[in-house]
Each structure stands twice: as structure tokens, then as C-alpha cells.
Amino acid sequence: MGAAEQVLKQYFGYDSFRPGQGELVAAILSGRDALGVMPTGAGKSICYQVPALLLPGLTLVISPLISLMKDQVGALTEAGVPAACIHSALSPAELDETLYLAESGRFKLLYVAPERLTAPSFLELARRVPISMLTVDEAHCISQWGQDFRPSYLGILDFLAVLPARPLVSAFTATATAQVRDDIVRALGLREPLVKVTGFDRPNLYFSVERPSGKPAALARLLAARAGKSGIIYCATRKTVEDVCEMLCAKGIAATRYHAGLDPEERRQNQDDFLYDAKPVMVATNAFGMGIDKSNVSFVIHYNMPKNMESYYQEAGRAGRDGEPADCILLYSGQDVHTARFLIERSHETEDETLSPEERRVLLERDMERLRQMTFYATTTECLRRFILRYFGEDAPLSCGHCGNCDTTFEEVDATVDARKILSCVYRLAERGLHFGKVIVSAVLTGSKSEKIEQFSLDTLSTYGIMADRTAARVRGLTDALLERGLLQSDPERYNALFLTPAGNALMRGRGDFVLKLPREKKPEPKTERRRAVPLDADVDERLFERLRRLRAGLSAKAHVPPYVIFSNATLSDMAARKPITEFELLSVRGVGEAKANRYGEAFLEEIKDYLRDTVD
Ligand code: ADP
Ligand code: ZN
């Protein structure tokens, strides 16, 4: 076993590196700069924490959020790694003490916010203490084209320049567009770095997209099938969060809510309720989740489609961090596209005034393009996993066999004639200077007799009633498909009134055809059986697992830390399968390192011994 593996085992309790981790660690230990692009949950921290323990001096970690720093330092301390953080919430006395301890070489890792790099007291420390490595976490913050640009990240290069010797530089991010990657390498001045894009696949996650006619009912059905499990439901707006949470509570589901409009006290309380499983279901906007590492989230449902794949995958990726099978379900409707477009436009209106009109235009276009990609995901009939992996720059086989689309057979339906009828109807309305949304258009086509029809004498149109043999819902569905393919456009400023595009005009005039892929009736079969589950030990003793879980709950309440900080569910399962009774055996359980074995080992070993005694007759 190499030194790195030994550290991995001793401090973190893991037997082997995940793909990508080993290469990054080896590169760093050989003295090479490195950039790791891995999604949330793939294990970026290990890539610099393991080298930090082996390098002679201090590793400085630049991290953008206090909560992230505290979590990391808390977890490291638990694992027996000397680490600390410096942030604006420390008192002057605490700051002095941390600086003093850092100077005397007490820490292997020191987390700081980028703003700190220009503080005189910190610069003084940095010049005196030997720094082996500078690690930039959330490195995409340095890119002006990235999601959350932080100008202070641009100061990192200046900081490196004032150090007596340039340390190794490593950077990590979950955001992976090629442009952002190049920006990071350039702006941090990385020297021939090993760039590793990896781990975007999360084999235990099952992706699916549903297009329910009613979302509340669909959500209730999904939750009923997941009773007692912990999950997050993401909504596009605060209002939707409140409505959905209220509906779920009325149904007796233990749900809580989170969005930026709630007062900080309620936010904190609700977050804790969720973390400690008092309320296993969290309904939230995208304000929720940054820095939250709850490992037993078994589903993430998007009640609305997010603005881009980056957000979607990051949010969905909060499911199944313990490696257990988990579901990521997107409930899609055409309306989501309008909402997302509206949110994007609004965010650009309130943007930083220092941007030139040209820069604004570029950013707006980039966001619209990302929304288009997101909509492709929601409407594609191809393998969803492949779509995701290719989006993030990783190769993938044509079919994964473990997503909603791979599990659905689609059949091709030629809808050219119907499509032409709809397009003609929009065209004839426009001739009269009228523009309506899909509800009225479908009413005209199916020959319905409503007030609006009479009011505008729409029954005198040549297209009135030409689809009387179809249901209005079917016509609306086809209209959505025409919108998605860009044959029609809708104007959100005018109640989503429909307009013909040049491509729509061409199809109406007989050029091209309109073929849809529709899901064939699904055979009702229980999904759980077909899951390519993560290897879970068949020998897990459920009763013992329950006892260990109760023990963990007690310890967690006593230590004021969430249960998964003590041991994850995966670790408890493994423990309930192996039934260790000596400390040595305990150390072979997945996720048990020396520090945790010292701190909690005895309690768990006692519980297991008691259990074995109780079950032997
Ligand atoms: P990221 O920073 O990329 O979001 P983390 O570093 O928080 O991810 O790691 C996610 C989870 O994976 C953590 O629970 C971590 O302990 C676990 N993990 C990381 N590396 C390994 C490994 N080699 N084997 C098993 N589990 C690992
Ligand atoms: Zn698939």
C-alpha cells in the first residue's frame, strides 16, 4: 500500500481511491499543479486533503463560503486531521489564536476566504510559514463567465507572487464547461497542470423526466411511493415552494420549506429539521443546498425545470451521496420554459452595472443557450445519463440501461398532417390580426363553442373544427411539441400568444414532415427490482442496523452534530453486515477511520456485542 492509500485508510477509513482521485493525488505528490473537475459528491476534498497530510508544510485552502469552511474543518477535526479556518465571523481573539497556532505549525490545512489574502496580518503569516500547497476550492468563481464570479478570486495570483516561494497550486470545481476550465488554468497561472475531468457519472442515481398533466397529483403519487424517505423538492419560485409545502403538509407529509424570503431564524430551524430527519422532506428554491452534505437524501424531485444543466445536475446530485440507490425526477411542463426565461431576463436586469451592453448581451445569450440545452434534456428520448455526461465533457455509452428513457420504448408517430392543421390555424388567425395562446387555438381546431369563439367569430375561420376528431388535450400536446421544435413561438408578454416561425411556415406549406417519438404504454412493473443497485451487502442485518441507527441518533443529539457526520448509512449497513466486535475489525468497515473509531468505536462495538448476546439463545 502506498503512502497516500495509507493516509486515505487511516484518516478517512476508505480502502481505495475513486477513479480520478488517485491520479490527481499522485500528480500533486509528484510536485505537479492540478485541476480536478468533478461534480458535487464525487470526492474532491480527498484529492487535496490526502496530499496535504503528506506534504511537509501547510496547505492553504481558498474557499468562498463560511459554511463550507466550517463543515470541512469540522469533518477533518472529527477525522483527526489538524485543520482550522479563518473567516470574518471569528472574534479578534479567536483570529489571533488561529494565526498564532498556524504560525507554530499546528495545522496541516488552513481554510481562508479569498478576501483574506490581502489582509496584512495574514500576509505576514503567509510569508513566514512554509506553504506547501495552495488549493483553490470552487475554482470556477475565478471565471467571469462562470456561474458565480467572485472578483476577489482574481487576487490569488498576486498573493502567490508575494510568497517567498511559489507553492504547488491545485484547483477544484464542479462546473466544467471548457471555457471555464481554460479560464481557471490561465487566471491561476497553473503550470502544466494535470487536468482531470471525472466522476460525473453517479451510477446509483436513476434519472427520469415526467410530463404529468397535473403536477400536484404527480408529486403526491411520487411521495406516497417514497414514504419515510428523505428527499428534496426544488421549485422555481418562493411562491411555489410555499404552495407545494402547504399541500404536502395538508396531506400529512412531514415537509418543511426553505427560500431566501424566510427570516434567518426559520431558515435555520427548517434546515435543522431536515438535516436531523425531524422533517424528512424539504421543499425549497435553489437557495437551499450549498454546503449541505446530507448523505441519506434518497430522492430529488424538480417540481420545475431549472435554468440550466449545471444547476440541475448540482441539485439532483444531492441525492444518494451515501451511494445508495436514489431517484432524480424532473417534472416538466412547457410553462417551465417561460418561467425560466423570465427569471433569466430578470436576473440580467438587476445585474452589476459595471457591465457594458455588449457584455450583458453575451451573458444573456449564454444563459438562453443553456436554457435551450436544459429543455433538450427535458424533452429528449435518448439516454438521459448519456445526455448529462456529454454535456459535462465526459464520454458515455449510447445507453445506460438505468434511466427513465432507457427503460421506455418510444415509437415514432407521423403527425405531419395534424401539425399542418395547427400551423394553418395560427396563420389564419394572424391574417385577421389575432394572436391567441394554445388553449383558444385548440378550441378553434376542435370546434368548441366557447364565449371567446363567439366574441371573435372564430367559427367562421376555415380551420374551425378541422380537428374535431381529436381531444383538446391532444392538440395542446402537439402544440407544445411544435413550440419545442421551434416551429411555433410564444410571446410571454402577451399571454403566450402563438406566432409562426419561418420553419413553421415552411412545414405548413408542405416542406418537410413532423415525426414525434412518443412513449409506448409502459408495462407496469416494480422499478425497484430492475435497479442496478449499488453493491449492497445482502447480509445486512436489518435489526442490528436499526439498533445502530438508534445509537447514532442518541450520539448525534448529544454531540449536536447531524447523524451522518458520525457515520453514514452506508457505513452502518456495512457494520450491520460485518458485525465487528474488535476495534481492528471495526476499522475494516467502510467509512471508519482511526479518529472516529477512537471517538465512537466503543459505543458501537458494545451495541453489537449486546445485540449478539441478545440474539444467541
Ligand atoms: P465533493 O467535495 O466533491 O462534493 P466530498 O469530498 O464531500 O465531495 O465527498 C463526497 C463523499 O464521498 C464524502 O462522504 C466522502 O467521504 C466520500 N468519499 C470521497 N472519497 C471516497 C473514496 N475514495 N471512497 C469512498 N468514499 C469516498
Ligand atoms: Zn439511460
PDB file of N, CA and C and ligand atoms in Angstrom, residues 8 14 16-18 21 39-46 293 321, ligand 1:
ATOM      1  N   LEU A   8      -5.307   7.602   3.327  1.00  0.00           N
ATOM      2  CA  LEU A   8      -6.732   7.500   2.998  1.00  0.00           C
ATOM      3  C   LEU A   8      -7.438   6.564   3.974  1.00  0.00           C
ATOM      4  N   TYR A  14     -11.225   4.835   4.076  1.00  0.00           N
ATOM      5  CA  TYR A  14     -11.530   4.247   2.773  1.00  0.00           C
ATOM      6  C   TYR A  14     -10.362   3.404   2.271  1.00  0.00           C
ATOM      7  N   SER A  16      -9.771   2.475  -1.018  1.00  0.00           N
ATOM      8  CA  SER A  16      -9.170   2.802  -2.310  1.00  0.00           C
ATOM      9  C   SER A  16      -9.684   4.145  -2.801  1.00  0.00           C
ATOM     10  N   PHE A  17      -8.912   4.737  -3.699  1.00  0.00           N
ATOM     11  CA  PHE A  17      -9.336   5.983  -4.314  1.00  0.00           C
ATOM     12  C   PHE A  17     -10.393   5.711  -5.359  1.00  0.00           C
ATOM     13  N   ARG A  18     -11.238   6.676  -5.559  1.00  0.00           N
ATOM     14  CA  ARG A  18     -12.185   6.582  -6.662  1.00  0.00           C
ATOM     15  C   ARG A  18     -11.455   6.957  -7.951  1.00  0.00           C
ATOM     16  N   GLN A  21      -9.356  10.324  -8.498  1.00  0.00           N
ATOM     17  CA  GLN A  21      -8.727  10.789  -7.257  1.00  0.00           C
ATOM     18  C   GLN A  21      -7.259  10.384  -7.185  1.00  0.00           C
ATOM     19  N   PRO A  39     -17.999  16.492 -10.149  1.00  0.00           N
ATOM     20  CA  PRO A  39     -19.260  17.016  -9.629  1.00  0.00           C
ATOM     21  C   PRO A  39     -19.316  16.909  -8.111  1.00  0.00           C
ATOM     22  N   THR A  40     -20.254  17.642  -7.545  1.00  0.00           N
ATOM     23  CA  THR A  40     -20.500  17.585  -6.118  1.00  0.00           C
ATOM     24  C   THR A  40     -20.688  16.138  -5.689  1.00  0.00           C
ATOM     25  N   GLY A  41     -20.013  15.763  -4.651  1.00  0.00           N
ATOM     26  CA  GLY A  41     -20.201  14.419  -4.129  1.00  0.00           C
ATOM     27  C   GLY A  41     -19.225  13.407  -4.692  1.00  0.00           C
ATOM     28  N   ALA A  42     -18.439  13.815  -5.690  1.00  0.00           N
ATOM     29  CA  ALA A  42     -17.524  12.855  -6.302  1.00  0.00           C
ATOM     30  C   ALA A  42     -16.283  12.645  -5.436  1.00  0.00           C
ATOM     31  N   GLY A  43     -16.047  13.584  -4.524  1.00  0.00           N
ATOM     32  CA  GLY A  43     -14.904  13.408  -3.634  1.00  0.00           C
ATOM     33  C   GLY A  43     -13.712  14.275  -3.987  1.00  0.00           C
ATOM     34  N   LYS A  44     -13.964  15.555  -4.184  1.00  0.00           N
ATOM     35  CA  LYS A  44     -12.868  16.478  -4.498  1.00  0.00           C
ATOM     36  C   LYS A  44     -11.968  16.692  -3.286  1.00  0.00           C
ATOM     37  N   SER A  45     -12.597  16.808  -2.120  1.00  0.00           N
ATOM     38  CA  SER A  45     -11.810  17.180  -0.933  1.00  0.00           C
ATOM     39  C   SER A  45     -10.654  16.215  -0.675  1.00  0.00           C
ATOM     40  N   ILE A  46     -10.951  14.915  -0.829  1.00  0.00           N
ATOM     41  CA  ILE A  46      -9.914  13.904  -0.606  1.00  0.00           C
ATOM     42  C   ILE A  46      -8.676  14.193  -1.458  1.00  0.00           C
ATOM     43  N   ASP A 293     -24.352  18.734   3.146  1.00  0.00           N
ATOM     44  CA  ASP A 293     -23.868  17.425   2.740  1.00  0.00           C
ATOM     45  C   ASP A 293     -24.624  16.358   3.518  1.00  0.00           C
ATOM     46  N   ARG A 321     -25.885  10.609  -1.878  1.00  0.00           N
ATOM     47  CA  ARG A 321     -24.467  10.815  -1.606  1.00  0.00           C
ATOM     48  C   ARG A 321     -23.875   9.679  -0.789  1.00  0.00           C
TER      49      ARG A 321
HETATM   50  P1  ADP B   1     -17.172  16.981  -3.169  1.00  0.00           P
HETATM   51  O1  ADP B   1     -16.257  17.895  -2.414  1.00  0.00           O
HETATM   52  O2  ADP B   1     -16.618  16.580  -4.494  1.00  0.00           O
HETATM   53  O3  ADP B   1     -18.578  17.451  -3.237  1.00  0.00           O
HETATM   54  P2  ADP B   1     -16.726  15.259  -0.974  1.00  0.00           P
HETATM   55  O4  ADP B   1     -15.264  15.449  -0.946  1.00  0.00           O
HETATM   56  O5  ADP B   1     -17.555  15.960   0.036  1.00  0.00           O
HETATM   57  O6  ADP B   1     -17.258  15.613  -2.408  1.00  0.00           O
HETATM   58  O7  ADP B   1     -17.016  13.696  -0.942  1.00  0.00           O
HETATM   59  C1  ADP B   1     -18.318  13.177  -1.048  1.00  0.00           C
HETATM   60  C2  ADP B   1     -18.455  11.915  -0.251  1.00  0.00           C
HETATM   61  O8  ADP B   1     -17.696  10.854  -0.814  1.00  0.00           O
HETATM   62  C3  ADP B   1     -17.960  12.071   1.174  1.00  0.00           C
HETATM   63  O9  ADP B   1     -18.876  11.434   2.030  1.00  0.00           O
HETATM   64  C4  ADP B   1     -16.609  11.390   1.144  1.00  0.00           C
HETATM   65  O10 ADP B   1     -16.225  10.942   2.409  1.00  0.00           O
HETATM   66  C5  ADP B   1     -16.870  10.251   0.163  1.00  0.00           C
HETATM   67  N1  ADP B   1     -15.628   9.767  -0.468  1.00  0.00           N
HETATM   68  C6  ADP B   1     -14.660  10.534  -1.014  1.00  0.00           C
HETATM   69  N2  ADP B   1     -13.660   9.768  -1.487  1.00  0.00           N
HETATM   70  C7  ADP B   1     -14.000   8.486  -1.259  1.00  0.00           C
HETATM   71  C8  ADP B   1     -13.370   7.200  -1.533  1.00  0.00           C
HETATM   72  N3  ADP B   1     -12.190   7.112  -2.141  1.00  0.00           N
HETATM   73  N4  ADP B   1     -14.032   6.086  -1.152  1.00  0.00           N
HETATM   74  C9  ADP B   1     -15.229   6.175  -0.545  1.00  0.00           C
HETATM   75  N5  ADP B   1     -15.871   7.338  -0.256  1.00  0.00           N
HETATM   76  C10 ADP B   1     -15.272   8.486  -0.605  1.00  0.00           C
END
